[in-house]
Short mmCIF file of N, CA and C in Angstrom, two decimals:
data_model
loop_
_atom_site.label_atom_id
_atom_site.label_comp_id
_atom_site.label_asym_id
_atom_site.label_seq_id
_atom_site.Cartn_x
_atom_site.Cartn_y
_atom_site.Cartn_z
N MET A 769 6.85 22.09 -31.24
CA MET A 769 8.61 21.47 -31.48
C MET A 769 8.88 19.97 -30.59
N LYS A 770 10.05 19.91 -31.50
CA LYS A 770 10.73 19.35 -30.21
C LYS A 770 11.56 19.51 -29.58
N ALA A 771 12.17 17.77 -28.78
CA ALA A 771 12.97 18.40 -27.71
C ALA A 771 13.42 17.46 -26.84
N LYS A 772 14.84 17.51 -26.02
CA LYS A 772 15.44 16.65 -25.17
C LYS A 772 14.44 17.12 -24.21
N LEU A 773 15.34 15.96 -23.18
CA LEU A 773 14.78 15.71 -21.50
C LEU A 773 15.91 14.99 -20.94
N PHE A 774 16.65 15.38 -20.26
CA PHE A 774 17.61 14.54 -19.03
C PHE A 774 16.49 14.76 -18.19
N THR A 775 16.94 13.59 -17.47
CA THR A 775 16.09 13.43 -15.86
C THR A 775 17.04 12.90 -15.35
N ASP A 776 17.84 13.04 -13.93
CA ASP A 776 18.47 12.03 -12.94
C ASP A 776 17.20 12.61 -11.98
N GLY A 777 18.12 11.58 -10.86
CA GLY A 777 17.27 11.66 -9.08
C GLY A 777 18.46 11.35 -8.67
N GLY A 778 18.23 10.98 -7.30
CA GLY A 778 19.07 10.57 -6.23
C GLY A 778 19.03 11.10 -4.90
N SER A 779 19.76 9.50 -3.93
CA SER A 779 18.74 9.96 -2.52
C SER A 779 20.60 9.35 -2.52
N ARG A 780 20.91 10.41 -0.86
CA ARG A 780 22.36 9.43 0.21
C ARG A 780 21.58 8.85 0.84
N GLY A 781 21.63 7.40 0.37
CA GLY A 781 21.04 6.83 1.35
C GLY A 781 19.85 5.79 1.08
N ASN A 782 18.85 5.34 0.87
CA ASN A 782 17.88 4.82 0.05
C ASN A 782 16.99 4.23 1.09
N PRO A 783 16.33 4.72 1.87
CA PRO A 783 16.61 6.12 1.19
C PRO A 783 16.74 7.26 2.53
N GLY A 784 16.79 8.16 2.12
CA GLY A 784 18.44 9.39 2.61
C GLY A 784 17.35 10.99 1.90
N PRO A 785 18.25 11.51 2.31
CA PRO A 785 18.36 12.91 1.70
C PRO A 785 17.91 13.23 0.25
N ALA A 786 16.56 12.99 -0.56
CA ALA A 786 16.85 13.16 -1.58
C ALA A 786 17.38 15.16 -2.99
N ALA A 787 17.28 14.10 -4.17
CA ALA A 787 16.87 15.72 -4.46
C ALA A 787 16.51 14.87 -6.08
N TYR A 788 15.90 16.36 -6.82
CA TYR A 788 15.92 15.89 -8.79
C TYR A 788 16.39 16.45 -8.70
N ALA A 789 16.41 16.77 -10.67
CA ALA A 789 16.90 17.90 -12.30
C ALA A 789 17.15 17.52 -13.21
N PHE A 790 16.55 18.03 -13.90
CA PHE A 790 16.32 17.35 -15.17
C PHE A 790 16.77 18.96 -16.00
N VAL A 791 16.77 18.85 -17.04
CA VAL A 791 17.66 19.57 -18.28
C VAL A 791 16.73 19.46 -19.07
N LEU A 792 15.70 19.96 -20.10
CA LEU A 792 15.41 20.27 -21.42
C LEU A 792 15.98 21.15 -22.49
N GLU A 793 15.93 20.42 -23.84
CA GLU A 793 17.17 21.17 -24.61
C GLU A 793 15.89 21.58 -25.56
N ALA A 794 16.58 22.04 -26.60
CA ALA A 794 15.89 22.03 -27.46
C ALA A 794 16.31 20.94 -28.57
N GLU A 795 16.32 21.13 -30.11
CA GLU A 795 16.66 19.96 -30.33
C GLU A 795 18.05 20.78 -31.32
N ASP A 796 18.55 21.59 -31.11
CA ASP A 796 19.32 22.55 -31.24
C ASP A 796 20.51 22.88 -30.34
N GLY A 797 20.18 22.41 -29.47
CA GLY A 797 20.89 22.10 -27.68
C GLY A 797 21.08 23.12 -27.52
N THR A 798 19.81 24.28 -27.20
CA THR A 798 19.62 25.28 -26.68
C THR A 798 19.38 24.88 -25.52
N VAL A 799 19.29 24.96 -24.38
CA VAL A 799 18.82 24.68 -22.75
C VAL A 799 17.12 25.01 -23.04
N LEU A 800 16.38 24.61 -22.91
CA LEU A 800 15.04 25.30 -22.11
C LEU A 800 14.69 25.80 -20.88
N ASP A 801 15.04 25.47 -20.15
CA ASP A 801 14.79 25.13 -19.29
C ASP A 801 15.16 24.01 -18.02
N SER A 802 15.87 24.38 -17.16
CA SER A 802 16.54 23.63 -15.92
C SER A 802 16.27 23.50 -14.93
N ARG A 803 16.54 22.64 -13.73
CA ARG A 803 16.19 23.13 -12.16
C ARG A 803 16.94 21.08 -11.87
N GLY A 804 17.73 21.96 -10.88
CA GLY A 804 17.80 20.51 -9.46
C GLY A 804 17.56 20.82 -8.50
N GLU A 805 17.02 20.14 -7.44
CA GLU A 805 15.98 20.18 -6.72
C GLU A 805 15.91 19.52 -5.34
N ALA A 806 16.06 19.54 -3.93
CA ALA A 806 16.27 18.85 -3.24
C ALA A 806 14.81 18.17 -2.89
N ILE A 807 14.20 17.55 -2.22
CA ILE A 807 12.92 16.77 -1.88
C ILE A 807 12.86 16.61 -0.91
N GLY A 808 14.16 16.35 0.06
CA GLY A 808 13.77 15.74 1.72
C GLY A 808 14.03 14.11 1.43
N VAL A 809 13.79 13.83 3.00
CA VAL A 809 14.13 12.32 2.69
C VAL A 809 12.84 10.96 1.48
N ALA A 810 13.38 10.70 0.81
CA ALA A 810 13.12 9.67 -0.50
C ALA A 810 14.29 9.02 -0.99
N THR A 811 13.81 7.52 -1.78
CA THR A 811 13.80 6.89 -2.78
C THR A 811 15.08 7.48 -3.52
N ASN A 812 15.73 6.76 -4.15
CA ASN A 812 16.32 7.05 -5.69
C ASN A 812 14.98 7.03 -7.04
N ASN A 813 14.38 5.90 -6.57
CA ASN A 813 13.66 5.63 -7.76
C ASN A 813 12.35 6.97 -7.34
N VAL A 814 12.18 7.47 -6.52
CA VAL A 814 10.91 8.39 -5.79
C VAL A 814 11.76 10.15 -6.29
N ALA A 815 12.75 10.12 -6.77
CA ALA A 815 13.98 11.00 -6.70
C ALA A 815 13.39 11.33 -8.59
N GLU A 816 14.26 9.13 -9.02
CA GLU A 816 14.36 9.97 -10.56
C GLU A 816 12.90 10.41 -11.32
N TYR A 817 11.35 9.13 -10.92
CA TYR A 817 10.61 9.85 -10.92
C TYR A 817 9.51 11.73 -10.70
N ARG A 818 10.23 12.00 -9.43
CA ARG A 818 10.10 13.53 -9.35
C ARG A 818 10.89 14.36 -10.44
N ALA A 819 12.13 14.11 -11.53
CA ALA A 819 12.54 14.89 -12.07
C ALA A 819 11.56 15.19 -13.29
N LEU A 820 11.69 13.19 -13.93
CA LEU A 820 10.68 12.93 -14.84
C LEU A 820 10.04 13.79 -14.87
N LEU A 821 8.45 14.15 -13.55
CA LEU A 821 7.01 15.10 -13.04
C LEU A 821 7.72 16.81 -13.58
N ALA A 822 9.09 16.73 -13.00
CA ALA A 822 8.94 18.20 -12.88
C ALA A 822 9.37 18.37 -14.76
N GLY A 823 10.19 17.65 -15.53
CA GLY A 823 10.56 17.58 -16.85
C GLY A 823 10.00 17.31 -17.35
N LEU A 824 8.59 16.63 -17.47
CA LEU A 824 7.81 16.76 -18.16
C LEU A 824 6.28 18.13 -18.16
N GLU A 825 6.74 18.52 -17.24
CA GLU A 825 5.82 19.97 -16.70
C GLU A 825 6.10 20.90 -17.23
N ALA A 826 8.01 21.11 -17.42
CA ALA A 826 8.53 22.28 -18.48
C ALA A 826 8.20 22.40 -19.20
N ALA A 827 8.10 21.41 -20.24
CA ALA A 827 8.06 20.55 -21.22
C ALA A 827 6.83 20.87 -21.97
N ALA A 828 5.98 20.04 -21.73
CA ALA A 828 4.53 21.37 -21.65
C ALA A 828 4.54 22.44 -21.54
N ALA A 829 4.31 23.05 -20.89
CA ALA A 829 4.77 24.78 -20.43
C ALA A 829 5.04 26.08 -21.29
N THR A 830 6.30 24.67 -22.21
CA THR A 830 7.09 25.10 -23.29
C THR A 830 6.86 24.92 -24.09
N GLY A 831 5.92 24.36 -24.30
CA GLY A 831 4.76 24.10 -25.69
C GLY A 831 5.39 22.44 -26.70
N VAL A 832 6.16 22.15 -25.69
CA VAL A 832 7.07 21.40 -26.70
C VAL A 832 5.77 20.09 -27.00
N ASP A 833 6.05 18.92 -28.12
CA ASP A 833 5.00 18.25 -28.65
C ASP A 833 5.77 16.86 -29.10
N GLU A 834 6.70 16.61 -28.75
CA GLU A 834 7.18 15.68 -29.69
C GLU A 834 8.90 15.70 -28.31
N LEU A 835 8.37 14.68 -27.31
CA LEU A 835 10.06 14.60 -26.53
C LEU A 835 10.98 13.03 -26.65
N GLU A 836 12.24 13.60 -26.50
CA GLU A 836 13.07 11.78 -25.66
C GLU A 836 13.29 12.50 -24.19
N VAL A 837 13.05 11.65 -23.73
CA VAL A 837 13.46 11.67 -22.27
C VAL A 837 14.52 11.18 -22.25
N VAL A 838 15.33 11.65 -21.75
CA VAL A 838 16.66 10.92 -21.28
C VAL A 838 17.14 10.51 -20.28
N SER A 839 16.94 9.24 -19.37
CA SER A 839 17.53 9.20 -18.41
C SER A 839 18.28 7.81 -17.49
N ASP A 840 19.32 7.68 -16.62
CA ASP A 840 20.30 6.83 -16.75
C ASP A 840 19.81 5.66 -15.54
N SER A 841 17.85 5.99 -15.17
CA SER A 841 17.94 5.48 -14.44
C SER A 841 16.69 3.65 -15.77
N GLU A 842 17.23 3.15 -15.57
CA GLU A 842 16.71 1.58 -15.78
C GLU A 842 15.54 1.24 -15.97
N LEU A 843 15.54 1.74 -14.66
CA LEU A 843 14.06 0.82 -14.60
C LEU A 843 12.70 1.56 -14.72
N MET A 844 13.11 2.77 -14.44
CA MET A 844 12.02 4.33 -14.53
C MET A 844 11.68 3.62 -16.04
N VAL A 845 12.53 4.21 -17.03
CA VAL A 845 12.50 4.09 -17.93
C VAL A 845 11.99 2.43 -18.91
N LYS A 846 11.95 1.73 -18.46
CA LYS A 846 11.84 0.68 -18.66
C LYS A 846 9.75 0.65 -18.69
N GLN A 847 9.60 1.39 -16.42
CA GLN A 847 8.32 0.57 -16.45
C GLN A 847 7.79 1.64 -17.71
N MET A 848 8.45 3.35 -17.90
CA MET A 848 7.70 3.97 -18.52
C MET A 848 6.86 3.69 -19.87
N ARG A 849 7.94 2.30 -20.53
CA ARG A 849 7.91 2.13 -21.98
C ARG A 849 6.62 0.69 -21.49
N GLY A 850 6.66 0.20 -20.12
CA GLY A 850 5.90 -0.65 -20.06
C GLY A 850 6.44 -1.77 -20.33
N GLU A 851 7.29 -1.83 -20.70
CA GLU A 851 8.26 -3.50 -20.32
C GLU A 851 8.29 -4.03 -18.77
N TYR A 852 8.51 -3.17 -17.38
CA TYR A 852 8.62 -3.48 -16.85
C TYR A 852 7.07 -3.14 -15.87
N LYS A 853 6.32 -3.92 -15.03
CA LYS A 853 5.26 -3.89 -14.15
C LYS A 853 6.31 -3.02 -13.24
N VAL A 854 5.25 -2.09 -12.50
CA VAL A 854 5.09 -0.85 -11.48
C VAL A 854 4.46 -1.57 -10.16
N LYS A 855 5.43 -1.90 -9.72
CA LYS A 855 4.71 -2.53 -8.28
C LYS A 855 4.75 -1.74 -7.42
N ASN A 856 5.32 -1.02 -6.64
CA ASN A 856 5.48 -0.31 -5.92
C ASN A 856 4.40 0.98 -5.93
N GLU A 857 3.01 1.23 -4.63
CA GLU A 857 2.56 1.66 -4.79
C GLU A 857 2.95 3.63 -4.93
N THR A 858 3.60 3.96 -4.35
CA THR A 858 4.44 5.19 -4.74
C THR A 858 4.77 5.14 -6.31
N LEU A 859 5.66 4.43 -6.69
CA LEU A 859 5.54 4.40 -7.79
C LEU A 859 5.53 4.48 -8.87
N ARG A 860 4.25 3.52 -8.20
CA ARG A 860 2.25 3.68 -9.61
C ARG A 860 2.44 4.64 -9.23
N GLU A 861 1.88 5.64 -8.24
CA GLU A 861 1.32 6.72 -8.75
C GLU A 861 1.93 7.39 -9.18
N LEU A 862 3.45 7.57 -9.07
CA LEU A 862 4.41 8.72 -9.89
C LEU A 862 4.49 8.67 -11.03
N SER A 863 3.94 7.27 -11.31
CA SER A 863 4.46 6.94 -12.81
C SER A 863 2.78 6.66 -13.68
N LEU A 864 1.92 7.17 -13.40
CA LEU A 864 0.76 7.55 -13.65
C LEU A 864 0.12 8.97 -14.00
N ARG A 865 0.78 9.62 -12.92
CA ARG A 865 1.04 11.41 -12.95
C ARG A 865 1.84 11.44 -14.58
N ALA A 866 2.78 10.73 -14.53
CA ALA A 866 3.89 11.14 -15.66
C ALA A 866 3.28 10.89 -17.15
N ARG A 867 2.73 9.60 -16.94
CA ARG A 867 1.67 9.22 -18.46
C ARG A 867 1.02 10.08 -18.33
N ARG A 868 -0.02 10.86 -17.83
CA ARG A 868 -1.21 11.53 -18.24
C ARG A 868 -0.12 13.16 -18.38
N LEU A 869 0.87 13.40 -17.72
CA LEU A 869 1.55 14.37 -18.72
C LEU A 869 1.82 14.25 -20.33
N ALA A 870 2.37 13.38 -20.36
CA ALA A 870 3.31 12.52 -21.68
C ALA A 870 2.47 12.48 -21.89
N ARG A 871 1.04 12.32 -21.81
CA ARG A 871 -0.63 12.32 -23.53
C ARG A 871 -0.23 13.91 -23.58
N GLU A 872 -0.86 14.77 -22.52
CA GLU A 872 -1.03 16.51 -22.65
C GLU A 872 0.29 16.84 -23.75
N ILE A 873 1.98 16.20 -23.63
CA ILE A 873 2.88 16.82 -24.60
C ILE A 873 2.46 16.48 -26.26
N GLY A 874 1.94 14.66 -25.86
CA GLY A 874 1.76 14.24 -27.45
C GLY A 874 2.46 12.52 -27.63
N SER A 875 4.01 13.35 -28.03
CA SER A 875 4.76 11.78 -29.17
C SER A 875 5.74 12.34 -27.97
N VAL A 876 5.94 10.99 -26.62
CA VAL A 876 7.13 11.15 -25.65
C VAL A 876 8.10 9.42 -25.83
N SER A 877 8.98 9.66 -26.02
CA SER A 877 9.86 8.49 -25.67
C SER A 877 11.08 8.69 -25.05
N TYR A 878 11.15 7.24 -24.78
CA TYR A 878 11.87 7.12 -22.98
C TYR A 878 13.31 6.46 -23.44
N THR A 879 14.05 6.53 -23.25
CA THR A 879 15.66 6.14 -23.22
C THR A 879 16.63 6.02 -22.49
N ALA A 880 17.09 4.81 -22.03
CA ALA A 880 17.66 5.08 -20.70
C ALA A 880 19.34 4.82 -21.66
N VAL A 881 20.08 5.64 -20.83
CA VAL A 881 22.43 6.05 -20.84
C VAL A 881 22.38 5.53 -19.74
N ARG A 882 23.82 5.34 -19.80
CA ARG A 882 24.46 5.30 -18.61
C ARG A 882 24.79 6.37 -18.22
N ARG A 883 25.55 6.59 -16.47
CA ARG A 883 26.01 7.56 -15.98
C ARG A 883 26.45 9.07 -16.62
N GLU A 884 27.29 8.55 -17.30
CA GLU A 884 28.73 9.69 -18.02
C GLU A 884 27.69 10.44 -19.35
N HIS A 885 26.67 9.85 -19.31
CA HIS A 885 26.25 10.91 -20.51
C HIS A 885 24.53 10.86 -20.54
N ASN A 886 25.32 12.04 -18.91
CA ASN A 886 23.68 12.53 -18.16
C ASN A 886 24.51 13.26 -17.68
N LYS A 887 25.24 13.72 -17.74
CA LYS A 887 26.42 14.47 -17.42
C LYS A 887 25.47 15.75 -16.01
N LEU A 888 25.02 17.12 -17.52
CA LEU A 888 24.35 17.74 -16.53
C LEU A 888 22.95 16.98 -15.70
N ALA A 889 22.38 17.42 -15.86
CA ALA A 889 21.09 16.33 -14.24
C ALA A 889 21.64 15.63 -14.08
N ASP A 890 22.93 15.28 -13.39
CA ASP A 890 23.82 14.25 -12.24
C ASP A 890 24.16 15.39 -11.32
N LYS A 891 25.28 16.00 -12.51
CA LYS A 891 25.81 17.35 -11.43
C LYS A 891 24.98 18.21 -11.34
N LEU A 892 23.62 17.89 -11.81
CA LEU A 892 22.64 19.53 -10.89
C LEU A 892 22.07 18.71 -9.59
N VAL A 893 21.61 17.56 -9.50
CA VAL A 893 21.66 16.77 -8.66
C VAL A 893 22.43 16.66 -7.36
N ASN A 894 23.64 16.58 -7.21
CA ASN A 894 24.37 16.74 -6.61
C ASN A 894 24.26 18.23 -5.78
N ASP A 895 24.44 19.06 -6.75
CA ASP A 895 24.32 19.93 -6.48
C ASP A 895 23.40 20.40 -5.89
N ALA A 896 22.23 20.84 -5.76
CA ALA A 896 21.14 20.08 -4.70
C ALA A 896 21.20 19.76 -3.63
N LEU A 897 21.49 18.21 -3.22
CA LEU A 897 21.78 17.78 -2.51
C LEU A 897 23.31 18.04 -1.18
N ASP A 898 24.07 18.93 -2.66
CA ASP A 898 25.31 19.52 -1.14
C ASP A 898 24.61 20.02 -0.70
N ALA A 899 23.50 21.58 -1.14
CA ALA A 899 23.18 22.80 -0.84
C ALA A 899 22.00 22.45 0.45
N ALA A 900 21.52 21.52 -0.06
CA ALA A 900 20.73 20.85 1.38
C ALA A 900 20.89 20.37 2.67
N GLY A 901 22.35 19.65 1.91
CA GLY A 901 22.74 19.02 3.37
C GLY A 901 23.41 19.90 4.29
#
């Protein structure tokens, strides 16, 4: 099954109170799964990776075997594509976990978009931060 995964992570302060969110959509736009969750104090980049991991886990559990990940984190997208090295140790561990999950799914591609093209995931992050704050 083909699907799209929209991910977002954010923190208020860097580091600061952080949250992640993802929206997993089938090819026809049907939402298969979505979640927004506060994760305590973290950097925005850690939150972005936590969104990716949660979304990849949901995609694998749903039986997705071809996935396009859409994120407004250019850093994470370029790191997952192998265009940037992952120098931060915490992010390296998260990216390795994400690569393992991606291999379980099969075909995974990564697309960077501007925030306005990632509205629902962005809203879920802010809702989770508001609820936690």
